[in-house]
Coordinates of C-alpha atoms and ligand atoms in Angstrom, one line a residue:
M1456 CA -45.8 -53.0 -24.5
K1457 CA -45.5 -49.2 -25.2
E1458 CA -44.3 -48.6 -21.7
L1459 CA -41.1 -50.6 -22.4
L1460 CA -40.2 -48.5 -25.5
P1461 CA -36.6 -47.4 -25.4
L1462 CA -36.1 -43.6 -24.9
Y1463 CA -33.0 -42.0 -26.4
L1464 CA -31.5 -38.7 -25.4
A1465 CA -30.7 -36.9 -28.7
P1466 CA -27.1 -35.7 -29.3
M1467 CA -26.9 -31.9 -28.9
A1468 CA -23.7 -30.1 -29.6
G1469 CA -23.1 -27.3 -27.1
V1470 CA -25.9 -28.4 -24.8
G1471 CA -25.8 -32.2 -24.4
D1472 CA -22.6 -32.5 -22.3
R1473 CA -22.0 -35.1 -19.6
A1474 CA -23.6 -33.0 -16.8
F1475 CA -26.8 -32.6 -18.8
R1476 CA -26.8 -36.2 -19.9
E1477 CA -26.4 -37.5 -16.4
T1478 CA -29.1 -35.2 -15.2
C1479 CA -31.5 -36.6 -17.8
G1480 CA -30.3 -40.1 -16.9
E1481 CA -31.9 -39.7 -13.5
F1482 CA -35.3 -39.8 -15.2
G1483 CA -35.0 -42.9 -17.3
V1484 CA -33.0 -42.4 -20.4
D1485 CA -32.3 -45.8 -22.0
F1486 CA -29.6 -44.7 -24.5
F1487 CA -27.3 -41.7 -24.4
C1488 CA -25.2 -40.1 -27.1
T1489 CA -22.3 -37.6 -26.9
E1490 CA -22.2 -34.3 -28.7
M1491 CA -21.0 -34.7 -32.2
I1492 CA -17.2 -35.0 -32.6
S1493 CA -15.2 -34.3 -35.7
A1494 CA -13.5 -37.4 -37.1
K1495 CA -10.8 -35.2 -38.5
A1496 CA -10.2 -33.6 -35.1
V1497 CA -9.7 -37.1 -33.6
L1498 CA -7.3 -37.9 -36.4
F1499 CA -5.3 -34.8 -35.7
G1500 CA -5.4 -35.4 -31.9
D1501 CA -7.3 -32.2 -31.1
K1502 CA -7.3 -31.6 -27.3
K1503 CA -10.9 -30.1 -27.1
T1504 CA -12.1 -33.3 -28.6
A1505 CA -10.9 -35.4 -25.6
L1506 CA -13.3 -33.4 -23.4
L1507 CA -16.2 -34.0 -25.7
A1508 CA -15.5 -37.7 -25.6
E1509 CA -15.5 -37.9 -21.8
T1510 CA -18.3 -40.1 -20.6
G1511 CA -19.3 -41.3 -17.1
K1512 CA -20.6 -44.5 -15.6
A1513 CA -24.0 -43.0 -14.9
E1514 CA -24.7 -42.5 -18.6
R1515 CA -24.5 -46.0 -20.1
P1516 CA -25.1 -47.3 -22.7
I1517 CA -23.8 -44.3 -24.6
A1518 CA -22.8 -43.9 -28.3
L1519 CA -20.0 -41.6 -29.3
Q1520 CA -21.1 -39.5 -32.2
L1521 CA -18.7 -38.8 -35.1
F1522 CA -19.2 -36.5 -38.1
G1523 CA -17.1 -36.5 -41.2
S1524 CA -17.2 -37.2 -44.9
D1525 CA -13.9 -39.0 -45.4
P1526 CA -14.3 -42.7 -44.8
A1527 CA -10.7 -43.1 -43.9
A1528 CA -10.8 -40.4 -41.2
V1529 CA -14.1 -41.8 -39.9
A1530 CA -12.6 -45.3 -39.8
F1531 CA -9.6 -44.0 -37.9
A1532 CA -11.8 -42.2 -35.3
A1533 CA -14.2 -45.1 -35.0
E1534 CA -11.3 -47.5 -34.2
K1535 CA -9.7 -45.1 -31.8
M1536 CA -12.8 -44.0 -29.9
G1537 CA -14.9 -47.2 -30.3
K1538 CA -13.6 -48.7 -27.1
R1539 CA -15.6 -50.0 -24.1
E1540 CA -13.8 -47.7 -21.7
I1541 CA -15.2 -44.8 -23.6
C1542 CA -18.6 -45.8 -25.1
D1543 CA -20.9 -48.7 -26.1
G1544 CA -21.1 -47.8 -29.8
I1545 CA -20.3 -45.3 -32.5
D1546 CA -23.0 -43.1 -34.0
L1547 CA -22.5 -41.4 -37.4
N1548 CA -24.0 -38.0 -38.0
F1549 CA -25.6 -37.6 -41.4
G1550 CA -28.1 -35.0 -40.2
C1551 CA -26.4 -31.8 -39.0
P1552 CA -27.8 -28.8 -40.9
V1553 CA -25.3 -26.2 -39.8
P1554 CA -23.9 -24.3 -42.8
K1555 CA -20.2 -24.7 -41.7
I1556 CA -20.6 -28.5 -41.5
V1557 CA -22.8 -28.8 -44.6
G1558 CA -20.3 -26.6 -46.5
N1559 CA -17.6 -29.2 -45.9
G1560 CA -19.9 -31.9 -47.3
E1561 CA -20.5 -33.3 -43.8
G1562 CA -23.6 -33.8 -41.7
S1563 CA -26.8 -33.6 -43.7
A1564 CA -24.9 -32.8 -46.9
L1565 CA -24.2 -36.6 -47.0
M1566 CA -27.9 -37.2 -47.6
K1567 CA -27.2 -35.9 -51.1
N1568 CA -24.6 -38.7 -51.6
P1569 CA -26.1 -42.1 -50.6
S1570 CA -23.1 -44.1 -52.0
L1571 CA -20.7 -42.1 -49.8
C1572 CA -23.0 -42.7 -46.8
Y1573 CA -22.6 -46.4 -47.6
E1574 CA -18.7 -46.1 -47.8
I1575 CA -18.5 -44.2 -44.5
V1576 CA -20.7 -46.7 -42.6
R1577 CA -18.8 -49.6 -44.1
A1578 CA -15.4 -48.1 -43.1
A1579 CA -16.6 -47.4 -39.6
V1580 CA -18.1 -50.9 -39.2
Q1581 CA -14.9 -52.5 -40.3
A1582 CA -12.8 -50.4 -38.1
A1583 CA -14.8 -50.3 -34.9
S1584 CA -15.1 -53.1 -32.5
L1585 CA -18.4 -51.8 -31.3
P1586 CA -21.8 -51.5 -33.0
V1587 CA -22.2 -48.5 -35.4
S1588 CA -25.5 -46.6 -35.6
V1589 CA -26.5 -43.7 -37.9
K1590 CA -28.6 -40.6 -37.4
I1591 CA -30.1 -39.1 -40.6
R1592 CA -32.7 -36.6 -41.7
V1593 CA -35.6 -37.5 -44.1
G1594 CA -33.7 -35.9 -47.0
W1595 CA -31.8 -32.8 -48.2
D1596 CA -35.0 -31.0 -49.2
R1597 CA -38.6 -31.8 -50.1
E1598 CA -37.7 -32.7 -53.7
H1599 CA -35.2 -35.3 -52.4
L1600 CA -36.9 -37.3 -49.7
N1601 CA -34.5 -40.3 -49.8
A1602 CA -34.2 -41.4 -46.2
A1603 CA -35.4 -44.9 -46.9
E1604 CA -32.8 -45.3 -49.6
V1605 CA -30.0 -44.0 -47.4
A1606 CA -31.2 -46.2 -44.5
M1607 CA -31.2 -49.3 -46.6
L1608 CA -27.6 -48.6 -47.7
C1609 CA -26.6 -48.0 -44.1
E1610 CA -28.1 -51.3 -43.1
K1611 CA -26.3 -53.0 -46.0
A1612 CA -23.1 -51.5 -44.8
G1613 CA -23.6 -53.0 -41.4
A1614 CA -25.3 -50.3 -39.3
S1615 CA -26.9 -51.6 -36.2
R1616 CA -29.6 -48.9 -35.9
I1617 CA -31.0 -45.8 -37.6
A1618 CA -32.3 -42.7 -35.9
V1619 CA -34.4 -40.5 -38.2
H1620 CA -35.1 -36.8 -37.5
G1621 CA -38.2 -36.3 -39.5
R1622 CA -37.2 -33.0 -41.2
T1623 CA -35.2 -32.2 -44.3
R1624 CA -32.0 -30.2 -44.1
A1625 CA -33.8 -27.3 -45.9
D1626 CA -36.4 -27.3 -43.1
F1627 CA -33.7 -27.0 -40.4
Y1628 CA -35.7 -26.9 -37.2
R1629 CA -38.7 -24.9 -38.4
D1630 CA -42.0 -25.6 -36.6
G1631 CA -44.6 -27.5 -38.6
T1632 CA -42.2 -29.2 -40.9
L1633 CA -41.9 -32.7 -39.4
L1634 CA -42.7 -35.5 -41.8
P1635 CA -43.5 -38.6 -39.6
E1636 CA -44.7 -40.6 -42.6
R1637 CA -41.2 -40.4 -44.0
I1638 CA -39.9 -41.9 -40.7
A1639 CA -42.5 -44.6 -41.1
E1640 CA -41.2 -45.3 -44.6
V1641 CA -37.7 -45.9 -43.2
K1642 CA -39.1 -48.2 -40.6
R1643 CA -40.8 -50.3 -43.3
A1644 CA -37.7 -50.3 -45.5
V1645 CA -35.1 -51.8 -43.1
G1646 CA -34.9 -54.7 -40.6
I1647 CA -32.7 -53.0 -38.0
P1648 CA -34.2 -50.9 -35.2
V1649 CA -35.4 -47.4 -36.3
I1650 CA -35.7 -44.6 -33.8
A1651 CA -38.1 -41.7 -34.5
N1652 CA -37.0 -38.2 -33.6
G1653 CA -38.5 -34.7 -33.8
D1654 CA -40.8 -32.5 -31.8
V1655 CA -41.5 -34.9 -28.9
R1656 CA -42.5 -32.4 -26.2
D1657 CA -44.6 -34.5 -23.8
G1658 CA -46.3 -37.8 -23.3
E1659 CA -49.0 -37.1 -25.9
S1660 CA -46.6 -36.1 -28.7
A1661 CA -44.4 -39.1 -27.8
L1662 CA -47.4 -41.4 -28.2
R1663 CA -48.5 -39.7 -31.4
L1664 CA -45.0 -40.0 -33.1
L1665 CA -44.8 -43.7 -32.0
E1666 CA -48.2 -44.4 -33.5
Q1667 CA -47.5 -42.4 -36.7
T1668 CA -44.1 -44.2 -37.3
G1669 CA -44.3 -47.6 -35.7
C1670 CA -40.7 -47.1 -34.7
D1671 CA -38.7 -49.1 -32.2
G1672 CA -37.8 -46.2 -29.9
L1673 CA -38.1 -42.4 -29.5
M1674 CA -35.3 -39.8 -29.4
I1675 CA -35.9 -36.6 -27.5
G1676 CA -33.7 -33.5 -27.7
R1677 CA -34.8 -29.9 -27.2
A1678 CA -37.7 -30.7 -24.9
A1679 CA -35.3 -32.1 -22.4
V1680 CA -33.4 -28.8 -22.1
G1681 CA -34.9 -27.2 -19.0
A1682 CA -37.0 -30.3 -18.4
P1683 CA -34.7 -33.3 -18.0
W1684 CA -37.6 -35.0 -16.2
I1685 CA -39.5 -35.3 -19.6
F1686 CA -38.3 -38.9 -19.9
S1687 CA -40.2 -40.0 -16.7
E1688 CA -43.2 -38.0 -17.9
I1689 CA -43.2 -39.8 -21.2
R1690 CA -42.6 -43.2 -19.6
A1691 CA -45.6 -42.6 -17.3
H1692 CA -47.9 -41.5 -20.1
L1693 CA -47.0 -44.5 -22.2
A1694 CA -47.9 -46.7 -19.2
G1695 CA -51.2 -44.8 -18.7
K1696 CA -50.0 -43.4 -15.4
P1697 CA -49.8 -39.9 -14.0
A1698 CA -46.6 -38.0 -14.3
P1699 CA -44.3 -38.5 -11.2
E1700 CA -43.8 -35.7 -8.7
I1701 CA -40.5 -33.8 -9.2
D1702 CA -38.5 -31.3 -7.2
R1703 CA -37.3 -28.8 -9.9
K1704 CA -35.0 -26.9 -7.6
E1705 CA -33.2 -30.0 -6.5
I1706 CA -32.8 -31.2 -10.1
I1707 CA -31.3 -27.8 -11.1
R1708 CA -29.0 -28.0 -8.1
H1709 CA -27.7 -31.4 -9.1
H1710 CA -27.2 -30.3 -12.6
L1711 CA -25.2 -27.2 -11.4
E1712 CA -23.1 -29.4 -9.1
R1713 CA -22.2 -31.7 -12.0
A1714 CA -21.6 -29.0 -14.5
F1715 CA -19.2 -27.1 -12.2
S1716 CA -17.4 -30.3 -11.2
Y1717 CA -16.9 -31.6 -14.8
K1718 CA -16.2 -28.3 -16.5
P1719 CA -15.2 -25.7 -13.9
L1720 CA -13.8 -23.3 -16.5
S1721 CA -16.8 -23.1 -18.8
A1722 CA -19.8 -24.2 -16.7
G1723 CA -20.5 -20.6 -15.7
R1724 CA -21.2 -19.6 -19.3
E1725 CA -22.7 -22.9 -20.4
M1726 CA -25.2 -23.1 -17.6
L1727 CA -26.8 -19.9 -18.8
T1728 CA -28.6 -21.7 -21.7
H1729 CA -29.9 -24.4 -19.3
M1730 CA -30.9 -21.9 -16.7
A1731 CA -32.9 -19.8 -19.1
Q1732 CA -34.9 -22.9 -20.0
Y1733 CA -35.3 -24.1 -16.4
L1734 CA -36.6 -20.7 -15.3
K1735 CA -39.4 -20.8 -17.9
G1736 CA -41.4 -23.0 -15.5
F1737 CA -41.3 -20.5 -12.6
R1738 CA -43.3 -17.4 -11.7
G1739 CA -41.5 -14.2 -12.6
A1740 CA -39.4 -16.0 -15.1
A1741 CA -38.5 -12.8 -17.1
S1742 CA -36.8 -11.1 -14.1
L1743 CA -35.3 -14.3 -12.9
R1744 CA -33.7 -14.8 -16.4
D1745 CA -32.4 -11.3 -16.3
R1746 CA -30.7 -12.1 -13.0
A1747 CA -29.4 -15.4 -14.3
S1748 CA -27.7 -13.6 -17.2
H1749 CA -25.3 -12.1 -14.5
C1750 CA -24.4 -15.5 -13.0
E1751 CA -20.9 -16.7 -13.5
R1752 CA -19.8 -18.7 -10.4
K1753 CA -21.6 -21.7 -8.9
E1754 CA -22.4 -19.5 -5.9
D1755 CA -24.2 -17.0 -8.1
Y1756 CA -26.4 -19.8 -9.5
L1757 CA -27.0 -21.3 -6.1
A1758 CA -28.0 -17.9 -4.7
L1759 CA -30.5 -17.5 -7.6
L1760 CA -32.0 -20.9 -6.8
E1761 CA -32.7 -19.6 -3.3
L1762 CA -35.0 -17.0 -4.9
L1763 CA -37.2 -19.6 -6.6
P1764 CA -40.5 -20.3 -5.1
Ligands
FMN3278 C1 -28.5 -27.2 -30.0 C2 -28.7 -28.4 -30.8 C3 -27.5 -29.2 -31.0 C4 -27.6 -30.3 -31.8 N1 -26.5 -31.1 -32.0 C5 -26.6 -32.3 -32.6 C6 -25.5 -33.2 -32.7 O1 -24.4 -32.9 -32.2 N2 -25.7 -34.3 -33.4 C7 -26.9 -34.7 -34.0 O2 -27.0 -35.8 -34.6 N3 -27.9 -33.9 -33.9 C8 -27.8 -32.7 -33.2 N4 -29.0 -32.0 -33.0 C9 -30.3 -32.4 -33.5 C10 -31.0 -33.2 -32.4 O3 -30.3 -34.4 -32.1 C11 -32.4 -33.6 -32.8 O4 -32.3 -34.4 -34.0 C12 -33.3 -32.4 -33.1 O5 -33.2 -31.4 -32.1 C13 -34.7 -32.8 -33.3 O6 -35.2 -33.5 -32.1 P1 -36.1 -32.6 -31.0 O7 -37.3 -32.1 -31.7 O8 -36.5 -33.7 -30.0 O9 -35.2 -31.6 -30.5 C14 -28.9 -30.8 -32.3 C15 -30.0 -30.0 -32.1 C16 -29.9 -28.8 -31.3 C17 -31.2 -28.0 -31.0

């Protein structure tokens, strides 16, 4: 029953906001996740955090992702944010490779400290009234491939699900470094659902990762930026059907409308990243991208859309 496999939209800080998530949602995302949110920022009542935690009805079920290394702060944030009005579950980030995060002992730095992973998950599970899932990498580096050990501890602490990005922290996002066999190892080690993540770019790579890992679902991140319809393409491929027809201009227009409606102050800047990716699929992409770099208002973007073939 490959065609029923759940497809997850990966959390992506700075890209995966509500407008983007809802746009992907039109193409068959089964589970959403917010951008990562600092547990400490929740604890200190940071205002920007409230915006990151805004979720809509069209993106359910959604997990709210927290990062942090202090079990008490994570527990506080999990209790405060883990409410049905906001989300359907709390996800814990043990995979972020960014130096600023890792330098604080957070994100993928936690892969070096399995017992602390256990404490954090346990604290979150005890505090939240919703399920707690975890997202990990396969290890800190190739000498320390301990994803199965961390996953077993997370399960013991009460985690409901594990998503595994098949790279080590040391490998960051480098091409050719995905280790699907390590994701498969996690799948064999635990009884809770395991979601495979990394380098799914189309139907074929989705099927390959599924076969390599035997996982219970697939998580897609970067390939959805500029191509939110990838979810329907993958679904069709898994069902042995042709990819559905799409109207790219209309999809971009909807995304723009949502972005400017949810974040009128920052959408002008933030849509640049998405636009650069969307334009890749069009003839004359280089000059279109140049023009897009001057877009600020919604009207500028809509005028650019009119130029697309
Ligand atoms: C711009 C960007 C932001 C990301 N932000 C997060 C995040 O907030 N939380 C998280 O767990 N992973 C984050 N990731 C990692 C993705 O969720 C995913 O694990 C990774 O991109 C590999 O999947 P992919 O090959 O499908 O993109 C981010 C990745 C990118 C490229």
